[in-house]
């Protein structure tokens, strides 16, 4: 009897994973995570410690079996502290994002590779030790890629985690910075687009 239940479970997980990544499948997904969390930089003999968290709701579509493209919005907040002349900094981020994922294999747990690009608008405020506050806004392009793993729990629900490296290029300040990002998410399969 145990063999029957185990075989049934494995078969249903296999069907779940193939249904979620078939050509024409549509899903909504959301991810959250620490983007540029723990990024450290040495500036003017001071150490910047920052932590960022982002939320990204997206819609994805499978243009071919295992190949998903999608787009959505992102919201983020960053808090940073620096020893020396800056007490703390706060940045709020809003952006639009696009991505492309390719899933490898046909099992219920599968790895994937991802490429992503976004355009973000950031509003930042910095408070200095002397009590002065300075604020500015910027817009920047971001591109990157990485890898992840998805677990298709049922034909409708999938969980995923991904590690990506992204590079920013801020147009107003003219410098670039790279970040390592760890995100977790959930996707809901809406079925095939008619």
XYZ file of N, CA and C in Angstrom:
582
model
N 0.818 -1.199 0.000
C 0.000 0.000 0.000
C 0.865 1.268 0.000
N 1.993 1.205 0.759
C 2.892 2.364 0.792
C 3.424 2.680 -0.600
N 3.733 1.627 -1.353
C 4.249 1.806 -2.711
C 3.219 2.505 -3.590
N 1.957 2.144 -3.445
C 0.892 2.775 -4.230
C 0.812 4.272 -3.936
N 0.817 4.629 -2.637
C 0.727 6.043 -2.263
C 1.954 6.826 -2.727
N 3.121 6.225 -2.586
C 4.350 6.900 -3.016
C 4.354 7.096 -4.524
N 3.948 6.088 -5.271
C 3.880 6.198 -6.735
C 2.865 7.256 -7.145
N 1.713 7.286 -6.504
C 0.681 8.287 -6.798
C 1.192 9.701 -6.514
N 1.872 9.870 -5.389
C 2.422 11.178 -5.034
C 3.450 11.636 -6.061
N 4.390 10.770 -6.421
C 5.422 11.132 -7.400
C 4.823 11.440 -8.767
N 3.821 10.681 -9.176
C 3.159 10.924 -10.454
C 2.436 12.265 -10.453
N 1.747 12.583 -9.351
C 1.022 13.856 -9.289
C 1.986 15.032 -9.254
N 3.130 14.882 -8.579
C 4.133 15.957 -8.580
C 4.718 16.154 -9.973
N 4.927 15.062 -10.701
C 5.442 15.153 -12.068
C 4.451 15.875 -12.975
N 3.165 15.549 -12.847
C 2.126 16.227 -13.633
C 2.064 17.698 -13.252
N 2.192 18.002 -11.969
C 2.155 19.393 -11.497
C 3.268 20.207 -12.117
N 4.472 19.626 -12.169
C 5.597 20.392 -12.681
C 5.486 20.633 -14.182
N 4.954 19.654 -14.937
C 4.855 19.863 -16.374
C 3.720 20.821 -16.719
N 2.635 20.814 -15.941
C 1.517 21.724 -16.215
C 1.919 23.172 -15.986
N 2.768 23.415 -15.007
C 3.156 24.793 -14.681
C 4.072 25.410 -15.724
N 4.795 24.592 -16.505
C 5.793 25.156 -17.427
C 5.517 24.810 -18.893
N 4.282 24.444 -19.234
C 3.931 24.158 -20.622
C 3.755 25.445 -21.414
N 4.020 25.363 -22.703
C 3.812 26.507 -23.596
C 2.375 26.993 -23.465
N 2.204 28.299 -23.323
C 0.882 28.897 -23.208
C 0.401 29.086 -21.788
N 1.110 28.511 -20.798
C 0.699 28.665 -19.394
C 0.941 30.101 -18.928
N 0.048 30.593 -18.129
C 0.109 31.955 -17.588
C 0.147 31.845 -16.072
N 0.991 32.654 -15.438
C 1.030 32.628 -13.980
C 1.219 34.026 -13.417
N 0.812 34.165 -12.180
C 1.153 35.365 -11.424
C 2.134 34.912 -10.352
N 3.109 35.744 -10.084
C 4.096 35.369 -9.089
C 4.571 36.599 -8.354
N 5.048 36.369 -7.186
C 5.582 37.450 -6.383
C 6.799 36.966 -5.650
N 7.780 37.842 -5.540
C 8.979 37.476 -4.805
C 9.356 38.583 -3.844
N 10.022 38.197 -2.805
C 10.525 39.164 -1.842
C 11.913 38.712 -1.444
N 12.708 39.641 -0.984
C 14.037 39.247 -0.556
C 14.916 40.416 -0.218
N 16.136 40.077 0.077
C 17.140 41.052 0.446
C 17.974 41.377 -0.772
N 17.786 42.547 -1.323
C 18.569 42.994 -2.466
C 19.596 43.987 -1.994
N 20.840 43.699 -2.250
C 22.015 44.447 -1.795
C 22.111 44.444 -0.280
N 21.452 43.503 0.363
C 21.556 43.389 1.807
C 22.973 43.069 2.216
N 23.448 43.734 3.244
C 24.783 43.469 3.731
C 25.883 44.015 2.847
N 25.558 44.877 1.910
C 26.586 45.452 1.038
C 27.441 46.406 1.854
N 28.733 46.228 1.770
C 29.659 47.062 2.536
C 30.573 47.809 1.574
N 30.822 49.086 1.844
C 31.728 49.882 1.029
C 32.560 50.765 1.945
N 33.789 50.988 1.571
C 34.633 51.915 2.319
C 34.634 53.260 1.618
N 34.134 54.287 2.279
C 34.103 55.635 1.731
C 34.599 56.581 2.804
N 35.612 57.376 2.510
C 36.150 58.386 3.430
C 36.432 57.786 4.819
N 37.077 56.639 4.842
C 37.435 55.961 6.091
C 36.222 55.602 6.944
N 35.071 55.495 6.332
C 33.874 55.076 7.060
C 33.320 53.824 6.422
N 32.662 53.006 7.182
C 32.104 51.772 6.670
C 30.592 51.903 6.554
N 30.083 51.717 5.323
C 28.637 51.764 5.100
C 28.084 50.355 5.255
N 27.058 50.220 6.071
C 26.331 48.966 6.200
C 24.898 49.251 5.763
N 24.416 48.488 4.804
C 23.058 48.741 4.327
C 22.275 47.444 4.249
N 20.973 47.580 4.388
C 20.069 46.453 4.239
C 18.894 46.905 3.387
N 18.576 46.111 2.370
C 17.451 46.428 1.487
C 16.487 45.259 1.438
N 15.221 45.582 1.280
C 14.207 44.555 1.080
C 13.334 45.003 -0.091
N 12.981 44.059 -0.957
C 12.159 44.377 -2.126
C 11.000 43.402 -2.241
N 9.933 43.881 -2.851
C 8.752 43.085 -3.152
C 8.468 43.259 -4.639
N 8.318 42.124 -5.367
C 8.135 42.166 -6.817
C 6.948 41.325 -7.256
N 5.766 41.904 -7.466
C 4.673 41.151 -8.090
C 4.837 41.155 -9.617
N 4.663 39.986 -10.255
C 4.889 39.841 -11.692
C 3.811 38.974 -12.334
N 3.754 39.036 -13.659
C 2.932 38.131 -14.470
C 3.874 37.479 -15.465
N 3.810 36.141 -15.555
C 4.685 35.407 -16.472
C 3.886 34.600 -17.482
N 4.488 34.398 -18.651
C 3.860 33.640 -19.735
C 4.908 32.718 -20.347
N 4.535 31.460 -20.604
C 5.464 30.504 -21.200
C 5.355 30.561 -22.719
N 6.379 31.122 -23.354
C 6.396 31.226 -24.812
C 6.732 29.886 -25.460
N 7.436 29.033 -24.739
C 7.728 27.654 -25.138
C 7.733 26.826 -23.863
N 7.707 25.503 -24.006
C 7.832 24.656 -22.823
C 9.113 25.030 -22.078
N 8.990 25.251 -20.782
C 10.107 25.568 -19.876
C 10.678 26.980 -20.026
N 10.199 27.796 -20.950
C 10.750 29.144 -21.139
C 9.679 30.181 -20.813
N 9.884 30.898 -19.730
C 8.931 31.898 -19.249
C 9.493 33.307 -19.433
N 8.652 34.210 -19.901
C 8.990 35.635 -19.925
C 7.915 36.368 -19.129
N 8.297 37.448 -18.482
C 7.329 38.148 -17.658
C 7.742 39.558 -17.344
N 6.836 40.264 -16.686
C 7.077 41.651 -16.310
C 6.259 41.973 -15.070
N 6.653 43.029 -14.403
C 5.923 43.453 -13.214
C 6.490 44.731 -12.645
N 6.180 44.971 -11.405
C 6.648 46.174 -10.718
C 7.478 45.747 -9.512
N 8.274 46.662 -9.008
C 9.029 46.373 -7.798
C 8.968 47.556 -6.859
N 8.917 47.236 -5.580
C 8.912 48.223 -4.513
C 10.050 47.851 -3.566
N 10.797 48.828 -3.117
C 11.904 48.516 -2.232
C 12.172 49.615 -1.231
N 12.846 49.243 -0.169
C 13.246 50.201 0.855
C 14.649 49.804 1.318
N 15.494 50.804 1.509
C 16.867 50.570 1.959
C 17.138 51.428 3.176
N 17.784 50.838 4.160
C 18.234 51.564 5.350
C 19.737 51.364 5.450
N 20.483 52.445 5.620
C 21.933 52.329 5.716
C 22.470 53.191 6.850
N 23.583 52.757 7.393
C 24.281 53.490 8.448
C 25.756 53.541 8.083
N 26.394 54.632 8.482
C 27.815 54.775 8.196
C 28.509 55.385 9.397
N 29.633 54.798 9.755
C 30.438 55.410 10.806
C 31.094 56.653 10.222
N 31.276 57.654 11.014
C 31.871 58.884 10.509
C 30.861 60.007 10.480
N 30.719 60.662 9.333
C 29.915 61.881 9.285
C 28.455 61.672 8.902
N 28.066 60.489 8.460
C 26.657 60.223 8.126
C 26.067 59.322 9.202
N 24.938 59.739 9.777
C 24.283 58.907 10.780
C 23.489 57.806 10.100
N 22.572 58.193 9.186
C 21.757 57.166 8.523
C 21.221 57.689 7.206
N 20.882 56.737 6.350
C 20.278 57.056 5.061
C 19.058 56.192 4.845
N 18.072 56.745 4.151
C 16.846 56.032 3.824
C 16.580 56.213 2.341
N 16.279 55.131 1.646
C 15.948 55.211 0.222
C 14.704 54.382 -0.049
N 13.780 54.955 -0.822
C 12.580 54.257 -1.264
C 12.675 54.067 -2.769
N 12.300 52.881 -3.240
C 12.473 52.549 -4.649
C 11.158 52.074 -5.255
N 10.915 52.483 -6.497
C 9.795 51.987 -7.292
C 10.333 51.714 -8.687
N 9.897 50.643 -9.323
C 10.403 50.361 -10.654
C 9.523 49.424 -11.446
N 9.896 49.260 -12.712
C 9.270 48.282 -13.595
C 10.346 47.259 -13.957
N 9.926 46.005 -14.090
C 10.888 44.933 -14.269
C 10.433 43.978 -15.353
N 11.395 43.396 -16.073
C 11.108 42.310 -17.010
C 12.106 41.187 -16.743
N 11.707 39.955 -17.081
C 12.600 38.834 -16.828
C 12.342 37.711 -17.830
N 13.302 36.816 -17.919
C 13.187 35.611 -18.726
C 13.803 34.466 -17.928
N 13.033 33.380 -17.748
C 13.508 32.202 -16.995
C 13.476 30.990 -17.911
N 14.473 30.131 -17.745
C 14.451 28.849 -18.449
C 14.613 27.730 -17.431
N 13.604 26.843 -17.350
C 13.590 25.734 -16.406
C 14.273 24.522 -17.026
N 15.023 23.788 -16.206
C 15.774 22.631 -16.670
C 15.150 21.370 -16.074
N 14.798 20.423 -16.950
C 14.244 19.153 -16.482
C 12.728 19.145 -16.472
N 12.174 18.054 -15.925
C 10.721 17.887 -15.907
C 10.214 17.411 -14.551
N 11.034 17.485 -13.524
C 10.621 17.014 -12.196
C 9.884 18.104 -11.435
N 9.358 17.737 -10.278
C 8.629 18.721 -9.479
C 9.564 19.743 -8.833
N 10.816 19.369 -8.614
C 11.829 20.318 -8.141
C 12.822 20.490 -9.277
N 12.926 21.709 -9.815
C 13.818 21.937 -10.944
C 14.587 23.234 -10.846
N 15.815 23.178 -11.305
C 16.608 24.409 -11.359
C 16.203 25.247 -12.570
N 16.549 26.506 -12.520
C 16.333 27.391 -13.667
C 17.405 28.478 -13.681
N 17.558 29.081 -14.845
C 18.427 30.250 -14.995
C 17.534 31.432 -15.316
N 17.961 32.621 -14.904
C 17.141 33.815 -15.099
C 17.991 34.991 -15.554
N 17.432 35.788 -16.451
C 17.974 37.088 -16.843
C 16.900 38.111 -16.519
N 17.304 39.277 -15.993
C 16.317 40.296 -15.644
C 16.862 41.690 -15.892
N 15.937 42.614 -16.111
C 16.293 44.024 -16.310
C 15.187 44.871 -15.698
N 15.568 46.034 -15.178
C 14.559 46.921 -14.591
C 14.993 48.367 -14.715
N 14.023 49.240 -14.585
C 14.273 50.683 -14.499
C 13.635 51.142 -13.198
N 14.426 51.782 -12.343
C 13.918 52.171 -11.028
C 14.093 53.660 -10.777
N 13.205 54.163 -9.942
C 13.259 55.538 -9.469
C 13.472 55.481 -7.965
N 14.453 56.222 -7.480
C 14.820 56.169 -6.067
C 14.740 57.557 -5.459
N 14.117 57.636 -4.300
C 14.065 58.865 -3.512
C 14.849 58.605 -2.230
N 15.904 59.378 -2.011
C 16.798 59.110 -0.888
C 16.948 60.324 0.014
N 17.069 60.046 1.309
C 17.290 61.102 2.299
C 18.432 60.659 3.205
N 19.402 61.558 3.423
C 20.559 61.264 4.263
C 20.623 62.257 5.406
N 20.819 61.737 6.614
C 20.945 62.583 7.799
C 22.396 62.548 8.274
N 22.991 63.725 8.472
C 24.388 63.831 8.865
C 24.510 64.045 10.374
N 25.719 63.825 10.896
C 25.982 63.975 12.319
C 25.691 65.396 12.798
N 25.969 66.397 11.956
C 25.757 67.796 12.362
C 24.283 68.208 12.348
N 23.368 67.277 12.042
C 21.944 67.581 12.063
C 21.368 67.941 10.708
N 22.205 68.209 9.725
C 21.725 68.538 8.378
C 21.149 67.290 7.701
N 20.173 67.546 6.835
C 19.556 66.473 6.055
C 19.618 66.847 4.591
N 19.952 65.887 3.760
C 20.028 66.118 2.322
C 19.213 65.050 1.611
N 18.438 65.457 0.623
C 17.633 64.509 -0.132
C 17.868 64.659 -1.624
N 17.696 63.570 -2.354
C 17.783 63.641 -3.810
C 17.012 62.474 -4.411
N 16.742 62.586 -5.691
C 16.081 61.508 -6.423
C 16.966 61.103 -7.587
N 16.838 59.868 -8.007
C 17.618 59.382 -9.155
C 16.811 58.324 -9.886
N 17.223 58.066 -11.101
C 16.637 56.999 -11.907
C 17.782 56.168 -12.455
N 17.634 54.868 -12.434
C 18.719 54.046 -12.953
C 18.207 52.783 -13.620
N 19.040 52.265 -14.503
C 18.787 50.995 -15.165
C 19.550 49.917 -14.421
N 19.011 48.722 -14.414
C 19.604 47.601 -13.707
C 19.466 46.373 -14.586
N 20.511 45.548 -14.651
C 20.448 44.293 -15.405
C 21.253 43.240 -14.665
N 20.848 41.997 -14.811
C 21.584 40.937 -14.142
C 21.043 39.569 -14.481
N 21.542 38.602 -13.764
C 21.115 37.235 -13.981
C 21.537 36.352 -12.835
N 21.111 35.107 -12.905
C 21.461 34.167 -11.857
C 20.778 32.838 -12.065
N 20.596 32.140 -10.955
C 19.994 30.810 -11.001
C 19.079 30.632 -9.802
N 18.171 29.684 -9.939
C 17.247 29.413 -8.852
C 16.742 27.989 -8.918
N 15.858 27.677 -7.987
C 15.223 26.371 -7.980
C 13.740 26.570 -7.666
N 12.897 25.848 -8.401
C 11.448 25.925 -8.210
C 10.930 24.563 -7.760
N 9.971 24.604 -6.858
C 9.318 23.381 -6.382
C 7.836 23.526 -6.685
N 7.327 22.702 -7.609
C 5.927 22.744 -7.994
C 5.145 21.834 -7.059
N 4.536 22.436 -6.058
C 3.851 21.703 -4.991
C 2.582 21.041 -5.497
N 1.795 21.754 -6.287
C 0.557 21.245 -6.876
C 0.501 21.746 -8.320
N -0.499 21.332 -9.112
C -0.607 21.867 -10.473
C -0.835 23.379 -10.516
N -1.245 23.972 -9.403
C -1.516 25.411 -9.380
C -0.483 26.236 -8.616
N 0.257 25.642 -7.698
C 1.137 26.396 -6.807
C 2.591 25.953 -6.956
N 3.489 26.925 -7.045
C 4.922 26.653 -7.065
C 5.641 27.588 -6.104
N 6.696 27.107 -5.491
C 7.557 27.916 -4.621
C 8.923 28.003 -5.281
N 9.598 29.133 -5.131
C 10.922 29.249 -5.736
C 11.844 30.121 -4.903
N 13.129 29.937 -5.148
C 14.168 30.747 -4.530
C 15.244 30.965 -5.577
N 15.813 32.177 -5.603
C 16.833 32.458 -6.598
C 17.918 33.369 -6.042
N 19.119 33.185 -6.579
C 20.268 34.008 -6.238
C 20.713 34.689 -7.522
N 20.717 36.022 -7.520
C 21.088 36.771 -8.725
C 22.156 37.814 -8.408
N 22.868 38.202 -9.435
C 23.810 39.315 -9.344
C 23.311 40.389 -10.301
N 23.128 41.605 -9.806
C 22.621 42.707 -10.622
C 23.599 43.867 -10.588
N 23.609 44.609 -11.679
C 24.491 45.760 -11.808
C 23.633 46.992 -12.090
N 23.856 48.063 -11.325
C 23.142 49.327 -11.512
C 24.032 50.322 -12.245
N 23.409 51.214 -12.985
C 24.111 52.343 -13.580
C 23.228 53.560 -13.360
N 23.573 54.371 -12.372
C 22.793 55.564 -12.067
C 23.199 56.676 -13.015
N 22.232 57.190 -13.743
C 22.519 58.187 -14.772
C 22.912 59.534 -14.195
N 22.348 59.924 -13.063
C 22.653 61.245 -12.525
C 24.016 61.295 -11.848
N 24.405 60.212 -11.195
C 25.661 60.223 -10.448
C 26.801 59.629 -11.260
N 26.492 58.860 -12.287
C 27.479 58.278 -13.184
C 28.435 57.314 -12.489
N 27.900 56.438 -11.660
C 28.723 55.357 -11.138
C 27.887 54.088 -11.134
N 28.565 52.965 -11.118
C 27.823 51.706 -11.116
C 28.201 50.894 -9.895
N 27.278 50.072 -9.470
C 27.501 49.209 -8.315
C 26.815 47.880 -8.543
N 27.405 46.817 -8.062
C 26.824 45.494 -8.214
C 26.317 44.965 -6.888
N 25.257 44.159 -6.930
C 24.677 43.592 -5.717
C 24.362 42.116 -5.925
N 24.471 41.373 -4.849
C 24.085 39.975 -4.822
C 22.745 39.899 -4.099
N 21.763 39.243 -4.706
C 20.389 39.249 -4.197
C 19.886 37.836 -3.962
N 19.244 37.624 -2.826
C 18.605 36.353 -2.525
C 17.111 36.611 -2.373
N 16.306 35.969 -3.215
C 14.853 36.172 -3.209
C 14.107 34.849 -3.062
N 12.912 34.947 -2.492
C 12.011 33.812 -2.342
C 10.672 34.216 -2.936
N 9.932 33.243 -3.457
C 8.655 33.618 -4.048
C 7.681 32.477 -4.185
N 6.473 32.851 -4.628
C 5.366 31.929 -4.870
C 4.795 32.259 -6.242
N 4.438 31.232 -7.010
C 3.750 31.473 -8.264
C 2.467 30.652 -8.315
N 1.465 31.232 -8.936
C 0.158 30.586 -9.061
C -0.133 30.424 -10.544
N -0.336 29.179 -10.977
C -0.608 28.875 -12.371
C -2.073 29.196 -12.687
N -2.290 30.048 -13.678
C -3.654 30.420 -14.078
C -4.166 29.584 -15.231
N -3.373 28.620 -15.686
C -3.779 27.769 -16.809
C -3.280 28.320 -18.120
N -3.704 27.673 -19.200
C -3.255 28.088 -20.535
C -4.089 29.228 -21.048
N -3.407 30.171 -21.717
C -4.101 31.286 -22.347
C -4.782 30.773 -23.593
N -6.049 31.078 -23.747
C -6.839 30.600 -24.903
C -6.485 31.401 -26.136
